[in-house]
Short mmCIF file of C-alpha atoms in Angstrom, two decimals:
data_model
loop_
_atom_site.label_atom_id
_atom_site.label_comp_id
_atom_site.label_asym_id
_atom_site.label_seq_id
_atom_site.Cartn_x
_atom_site.Cartn_y
_atom_site.Cartn_z
CA MET A 1 4.08 36.37 -23.16
CA ALA A 2 5.12 36.88 -26.80
CA LEU A 3 1.92 35.26 -28.09
CA ARG A 4 -0.17 37.39 -25.74
CA TRP A 5 1.18 40.73 -26.94
CA ARG A 6 0.86 39.63 -30.59
CA ILE A 7 -2.81 38.80 -30.00
CA LEU A 8 -3.40 42.04 -28.15
CA LEU A 9 -1.80 44.08 -30.90
CA CYS A 10 -3.85 42.37 -33.59
CA VAL A 11 -7.06 42.95 -31.63
CA ALA A 12 -6.14 46.60 -31.16
CA LEU A 13 -5.52 47.05 -34.88
CA LEU A 14 -8.85 45.41 -35.79
CA CYS A 15 -10.90 47.25 -33.16
CA CYS A 16 -9.50 50.75 -33.45
CA SER A 17 -12.08 53.50 -33.78
CA PRO A 18 -12.44 55.13 -37.21
CA GLN A 19 -12.70 58.52 -35.53
CA LEU A 20 -9.46 60.44 -35.49
CA GLN A 21 -8.33 62.84 -32.79
CA ALA A 22 -8.75 66.52 -33.60
CA ARG A 23 -4.99 66.63 -33.44
CA GLU A 24 -2.62 63.81 -34.35
CA CYS A 25 -1.76 61.63 -31.39
CA LEU A 26 1.61 60.83 -29.83
CA SER A 27 1.68 58.28 -27.03
CA PHE A 28 3.91 58.64 -23.96
CA ILE A 29 4.44 55.45 -21.93
CA TYR A 30 6.55 55.86 -18.82
CA ALA A 31 7.99 53.20 -16.52
CA SER A 32 7.97 52.49 -12.81
CA GLY A 33 10.00 54.72 -10.52
CA GLY A 34 9.74 58.16 -8.99
CA ARG A 35 6.34 59.78 -9.34
CA ALA A 36 7.66 63.35 -9.32
CA PHE A 37 10.15 62.59 -12.12
CA TRP A 38 7.57 61.00 -14.41
CA ALA A 39 4.94 63.65 -13.66
CA ASN A 40 7.43 66.39 -14.55
CA LEU A 41 8.47 64.60 -17.75
CA GLN A 42 4.80 64.01 -18.60
CA GLU A 43 4.04 67.72 -18.25
CA ASN A 44 6.98 68.78 -20.40
CA ILE A 45 6.13 66.25 -23.13
CA ALA A 46 2.54 67.53 -23.20
CA GLN A 47 3.76 71.12 -23.56
CA GLU A 48 6.19 70.34 -26.37
CA GLY A 49 3.63 68.14 -28.10
CA ALA A 50 1.05 70.94 -28.01
CA ARG A 51 3.63 73.35 -29.41
CA LEU A 52 4.11 71.07 -32.41
CA GLY A 53 0.39 70.44 -32.80
CA TYR A 54 0.11 66.98 -31.24
CA PHE A 55 -2.22 65.51 -28.66
CA ILE A 56 -0.23 63.47 -26.12
CA TYR A 57 -1.96 60.29 -24.98
CA ASP A 58 -0.68 58.89 -21.67
CA ARG A 59 -2.01 57.16 -18.57
CA GLY A 60 -3.23 60.34 -16.92
CA SER A 61 -2.24 60.73 -13.27
CA VAL A 62 1.16 59.23 -12.53
CA ASP A 63 1.07 56.15 -10.29
CA SER A 64 4.32 54.60 -11.41
CA GLU A 65 4.93 52.38 -8.39
CA HIS A 66 2.39 49.96 -9.84
CA LEU A 67 3.16 50.16 -13.56
CA ILE A 68 4.08 46.54 -14.22
CA ASP A 69 5.20 44.91 -17.47
CA ASP A 70 1.70 43.88 -18.59
CA ALA A 71 0.55 47.49 -18.24
CA GLN A 72 3.24 48.71 -20.63
CA ILE A 73 2.27 46.11 -23.23
CA GLU A 74 -1.41 47.01 -22.87
CA LEU A 75 -0.55 50.71 -23.32
CA LEU A 76 1.31 49.92 -26.53
CA ASN A 77 -1.91 48.30 -27.76
CA VAL A 78 -3.96 51.33 -26.75
CA ALA A 79 -1.56 53.64 -28.61
CA ILE A 80 -2.07 51.62 -31.81
CA ALA A 81 -5.84 51.47 -31.30
CA ARG A 82 -6.01 55.25 -30.89
CA LYS A 83 -4.06 55.69 -34.14
CA CYS A 84 -1.17 57.46 -32.43
CA ARG A 85 1.42 58.37 -35.05
CA ALA A 86 4.41 57.59 -32.83
CA ILE A 87 5.23 56.32 -29.33
CA ILE A 88 7.63 57.81 -26.79
CA LEU A 89 8.59 54.91 -24.56
CA ALA A 90 10.53 54.49 -21.31
CA PRO A 91 10.88 50.70 -21.54
CA SER A 92 10.46 48.43 -18.56
CA ALA A 93 13.82 46.88 -17.75
CA THR A 94 12.39 43.38 -17.29
CA ILE A 95 10.57 42.82 -20.60
CA GLU A 96 13.00 40.53 -22.40
CA ASN A 97 11.40 40.58 -25.86
CA TYR A 98 11.18 44.34 -26.31
CA ASN A 99 13.33 44.30 -29.45
CA GLU A 100 10.86 41.96 -31.15
CA ILE A 101 7.94 44.11 -29.95
CA LEU A 102 9.52 47.27 -31.38
CA ARG A 103 10.06 45.59 -34.76
CA PHE A 104 6.44 44.44 -34.86
CA LEU A 105 4.87 47.81 -34.03
CA PRO A 106 3.52 49.68 -37.08
CA VAL A 107 4.54 53.13 -35.79
CA PRO A 108 7.93 54.63 -34.90
CA VAL A 109 9.11 54.39 -31.28
CA VAL A 110 11.45 56.90 -29.63
CA LEU A 111 13.08 55.74 -26.40
CA ILE A 112 13.28 58.14 -23.46
CA ASP A 113 15.10 58.15 -20.11
CA ARG A 114 16.53 54.66 -20.49
CA ASN A 115 17.66 52.13 -23.06
CA PRO A 116 18.26 48.59 -21.78
CA GLY A 117 20.09 47.50 -24.93
CA LEU A 118 17.22 48.09 -27.35
CA SER A 119 17.60 48.92 -31.02
CA SER A 120 15.32 51.79 -31.98
CA GLN A 121 16.05 53.19 -35.41
CA PHE A 122 14.10 56.33 -34.53
CA GLY A 123 16.35 57.50 -31.70
CA ALA A 124 16.72 57.67 -27.94
CA VAL A 125 17.26 60.46 -25.43
CA ALA A 126 18.40 59.89 -21.84
CA SER A 127 20.52 61.35 -19.11
CA ASP A 128 24.16 60.33 -18.86
CA GLN A 129 23.55 57.85 -16.05
CA THR A 130 27.21 57.10 -15.37
CA ALA A 131 27.88 60.84 -15.04
CA ILE A 132 25.07 61.11 -12.49
CA GLY A 133 26.91 58.64 -10.26
CA SER A 134 30.39 60.06 -10.72
CA GLN A 135 29.24 63.65 -10.18
CA ALA A 136 27.36 62.58 -7.04
CA TRP A 137 30.64 61.31 -5.63
CA GLU A 138 32.37 64.57 -6.57
CA GLN A 139 29.75 66.46 -4.56
CA LEU A 140 30.43 64.33 -1.49
CA LYS A 141 34.20 64.53 -1.88
CA LYS A 142 34.14 68.29 -2.37
CA SER A 143 32.11 68.84 0.77
CA HIS A 144 33.74 66.16 2.96
CA PRO A 145 37.20 65.14 1.69
CA ASP A 146 37.74 62.88 4.71
CA ILE A 147 35.05 60.37 3.68
CA ARG A 148 36.33 56.79 3.68
CA ARG A 149 33.21 54.60 3.63
CA VAL A 150 29.99 55.34 1.72
CA LEU A 151 26.66 53.55 2.15
CA VAL A 152 24.63 52.99 -1.04
CA PHE A 153 21.04 51.75 -1.15
CA PRO A 154 20.37 49.97 -4.47
CA ASN A 155 17.08 50.02 -6.33
CA GLN A 156 15.35 46.65 -6.58
CA GLY A 157 14.84 45.18 -10.04
CA LYS A 158 18.22 45.88 -11.70
CA VAL A 159 16.94 48.87 -13.70
CA PRO A 160 19.74 49.80 -16.16
CA SER A 161 19.60 53.53 -15.34
CA THR A 162 20.06 53.09 -11.59
CA GLU A 163 22.62 50.31 -12.10
CA GLN A 164 24.68 52.67 -14.28
CA ARG A 165 24.42 55.43 -11.68
CA MET A 166 25.66 53.13 -8.93
CA ALA A 167 28.45 51.83 -11.15
CA GLY A 168 29.57 55.39 -11.97
CA PHE A 169 29.47 56.31 -8.29
CA ALA A 170 31.40 53.22 -7.15
CA MET A 171 34.05 53.63 -9.85
CA ALA A 172 34.67 57.27 -8.91
CA ALA A 173 34.68 56.61 -5.15
CA GLU A 174 36.94 53.57 -5.34
CA LYS A 175 39.34 55.48 -7.57
CA ASP A 176 39.77 57.80 -4.56
CA HIS A 177 40.35 54.74 -2.33
CA VAL A 178 36.95 54.99 -0.66
CA SER A 179 35.02 51.83 0.24
CA VAL A 180 31.43 51.38 -0.94
CA LEU A 181 29.04 49.49 1.35
CA TYR A 182 25.69 48.34 -0.04
CA GLY A 183 22.51 48.29 2.00
CA PRO A 184 19.37 46.26 1.18
CA GLU A 185 17.64 46.65 -2.18
CA LEU A 186 14.58 48.93 -2.05
CA ASP A 187 11.52 48.62 -4.28
CA GLN A 188 9.52 51.53 -5.70
CA SER A 189 7.25 51.87 -2.66
CA ILE A 190 8.64 54.69 -0.52
CA GLY A 191 6.69 53.48 2.50
CA ARG A 192 8.05 49.94 2.33
CA GLY A 193 11.52 51.27 1.59
CA ARG A 194 11.42 53.50 4.67
CA GLN A 195 10.57 50.51 6.86
CA VAL A 196 13.34 48.37 5.34
CA VAL A 197 15.97 51.10 5.76
CA ARG A 198 14.91 51.94 9.32
CA THR A 199 15.00 48.28 10.41
CA TRP A 200 18.30 47.58 8.66
CA LEU A 201 20.09 50.62 10.08
CA TYR A 202 18.76 49.92 13.58
CA THR A 203 19.65 46.21 13.62
CA GLN A 204 22.84 46.15 11.53
CA GLN A 205 24.32 49.44 12.78
CA PRO A 206 26.71 49.72 9.80
CA GLN A 207 29.76 51.95 9.95
CA PHE A 208 29.79 54.60 7.23
CA ASP A 209 30.64 58.27 6.63
CA ALA A 210 28.20 59.25 3.86
CA ILE A 211 25.17 58.05 1.85
CA PHE A 212 24.28 57.84 -1.85
CA THR A 213 20.88 56.83 -3.25
CA PRO A 214 20.37 56.36 -7.02
CA ASN A 215 16.79 57.51 -7.66
CA GLU A 216 13.78 59.36 -6.28
CA SER A 217 12.19 56.46 -4.40
CA THR A 218 15.40 55.32 -2.65
CA THR A 219 16.32 58.92 -1.79
CA SER A 220 12.88 59.55 -0.28
CA ALA A 221 12.80 56.26 1.63
CA VAL A 222 16.22 56.83 3.20
CA LEU A 223 15.40 60.43 4.13
CA LEU A 224 12.22 59.37 5.91
CA ALA A 225 13.96 56.49 7.69
CA LEU A 226 16.73 58.79 8.93
CA ARG A 227 14.10 61.19 10.26
CA GLN A 228 12.42 58.39 12.17
CA LEU A 229 15.77 57.37 13.66
CA GLN A 230 16.51 61.05 14.44
CA GLN A 231 19.64 60.85 12.28
CA ALA A 232 18.59 63.15 9.42
CA GLY A 233 21.42 65.59 8.65
CA ARG A 234 23.97 63.52 10.54
CA TYR A 235 25.66 62.19 7.40
CA PRO A 236 26.63 63.83 4.11
CA PHE A 237 23.94 62.52 1.78
CA VAL A 238 23.57 62.90 -2.01
CA GLY A 239 20.50 61.59 -3.83
CA VAL A 240 19.03 61.64 -7.33
CA ASP A 241 15.95 63.41 -8.78
CA ARG A 242 13.72 66.03 -7.19
CA SER A 243 10.40 66.11 -5.38
CA PRO A 244 8.87 68.36 -2.71
CA LEU A 245 10.38 66.10 -0.04
CA ILE A 246 13.84 66.21 -1.63
CA LEU A 247 13.75 70.00 -2.06
CA GLU A 248 12.71 70.40 1.57
CA ALA A 249 15.57 68.14 2.71
CA ILE A 250 18.12 70.14 0.72
CA ARG A 251 16.92 73.41 2.22
CA SER A 252 17.03 71.99 5.75
CA GLY A 253 20.52 70.49 5.33
CA GLU A 254 19.33 66.87 5.61
CA LEU A 255 20.45 66.33 2.02
CA LEU A 256 23.70 67.76 0.73
CA ALA A 257 22.59 67.72 -2.91
CA SER A 258 20.59 65.85 -5.50
CA MET A 259 21.60 65.00 -9.04
CA VAL A 260 18.78 66.15 -11.31
CA GLN A 261 17.89 65.14 -14.85
CA ASP A 262 16.93 67.82 -17.36
CA THR A 263 13.35 66.70 -18.01
CA GLU A 264 12.51 69.82 -20.01
CA LYS A 265 15.26 69.23 -22.55
CA MET A 266 14.68 65.47 -22.53
CA ALA A 267 11.00 65.92 -23.33
CA LYS A 268 11.67 68.51 -26.03
CA ILE A 269 14.19 66.32 -27.85
CA ALA A 270 12.01 63.18 -27.58
CA VAL A 271 8.92 64.90 -29.05
CA GLN A 272 11.00 66.44 -31.84
CA MET A 273 12.48 63.00 -32.60
CA ALA A 274 8.97 61.53 -32.80
CA ASP A 275 7.84 64.35 -35.07
CA ASP A 276 10.87 63.82 -37.30
CA ALA A 277 10.21 60.06 -37.43
CA ILE A 278 6.64 60.74 -38.59
CA ARG A 279 7.70 63.23 -41.26
CA HIS A 280 10.83 61.36 -42.40
CA PRO A 281 10.34 57.63 -41.62
CA SER A 282 13.39 56.54 -43.62
CA ARG A 283 15.77 58.88 -41.78
CA SER A 284 18.00 57.33 -39.12
CA GLY A 285 17.51 58.47 -35.55
CA ARG A 286 20.18 59.59 -33.10
CA ASN A 287 21.08 58.75 -29.53
CA VAL A 288 21.36 61.75 -27.19
CA LEU A 289 22.89 61.74 -23.71
CA LEU A 290 22.11 64.75 -21.52
CA PRO A 291 24.34 65.86 -18.64
CA PRO A 292 22.75 66.07 -15.17
CA PHE A 293 22.88 69.17 -13.02
CA VAL A 294 23.48 69.57 -9.30
CA LEU A 295 20.68 70.81 -7.06
CA ASN A 296 21.97 72.08 -3.70
CA ARG A 297 21.18 74.85 -1.19
CA GLU A 298 23.14 77.44 -3.16
CA VAL A 299 21.24 76.67 -6.36
CA LEU A 300 17.91 76.85 -4.53
CA ARG A 301 18.83 80.19 -2.93
CA ASN A 302 19.84 81.66 -6.30
CA ALA A 303 16.61 80.42 -7.89
CA ARG A 304 14.46 82.60 -5.64
#
């Protein structure tokens, strides 16, 4: 794997076009996960980039369920070939040699949304993932103080961001003497996740009082499975992220609330970090953690 990306990078550097973009290029490489989240972040990065005079190169339409490790490495090569001045990267959690890759790249890299133990001297901006989990529990406890057993559906792949959310949730719930029950791991495909959840709930018939899901795909899959089982709205349910489906479920009462990341602020800080890294390459970056906010029926009503 290491030899492959070295070869690809060298080929990209040798074959890059001599023609420059009309505006200087920044590359945005997202990871797998919720389509609505990445599409929203993509839009905000493009807006902030344009404001600062940059062209943002990305993959175009978001199809993040299928963005595998090789695709991220290929996109790093494309960013170098297109003479992008910096890269905004949401690293795949399963690429073990990312630190070596970052050191080898000839342009600064700013990390966004997640940081699985990488060392980027040019900075990182992400949501406070542990706070997402702990605040999700507070929402459940505030609404239903008699909860004693919560069902959590993990995300497949051990992504650091969702692992931290689940850890924050479990720590807060168990501190209040509430048991946490884990369902099957769900991958990024909402359709497959819906089938897994529906079958598991129907056959296992677990005993629980509430539900927590740590990202957009797990939240969507569980919502759709509960609808098929005609159990939507039966349990207090807090998810993470937002999408048309999630907003609809909050309005209808099927979802108590969703913990939402501030993609506008995240994008703005990341692009400004990249701009600063280009202008001042010797300056040390900074790590920024952004607090989440709660999206519930009251918030949606007041937003009208």
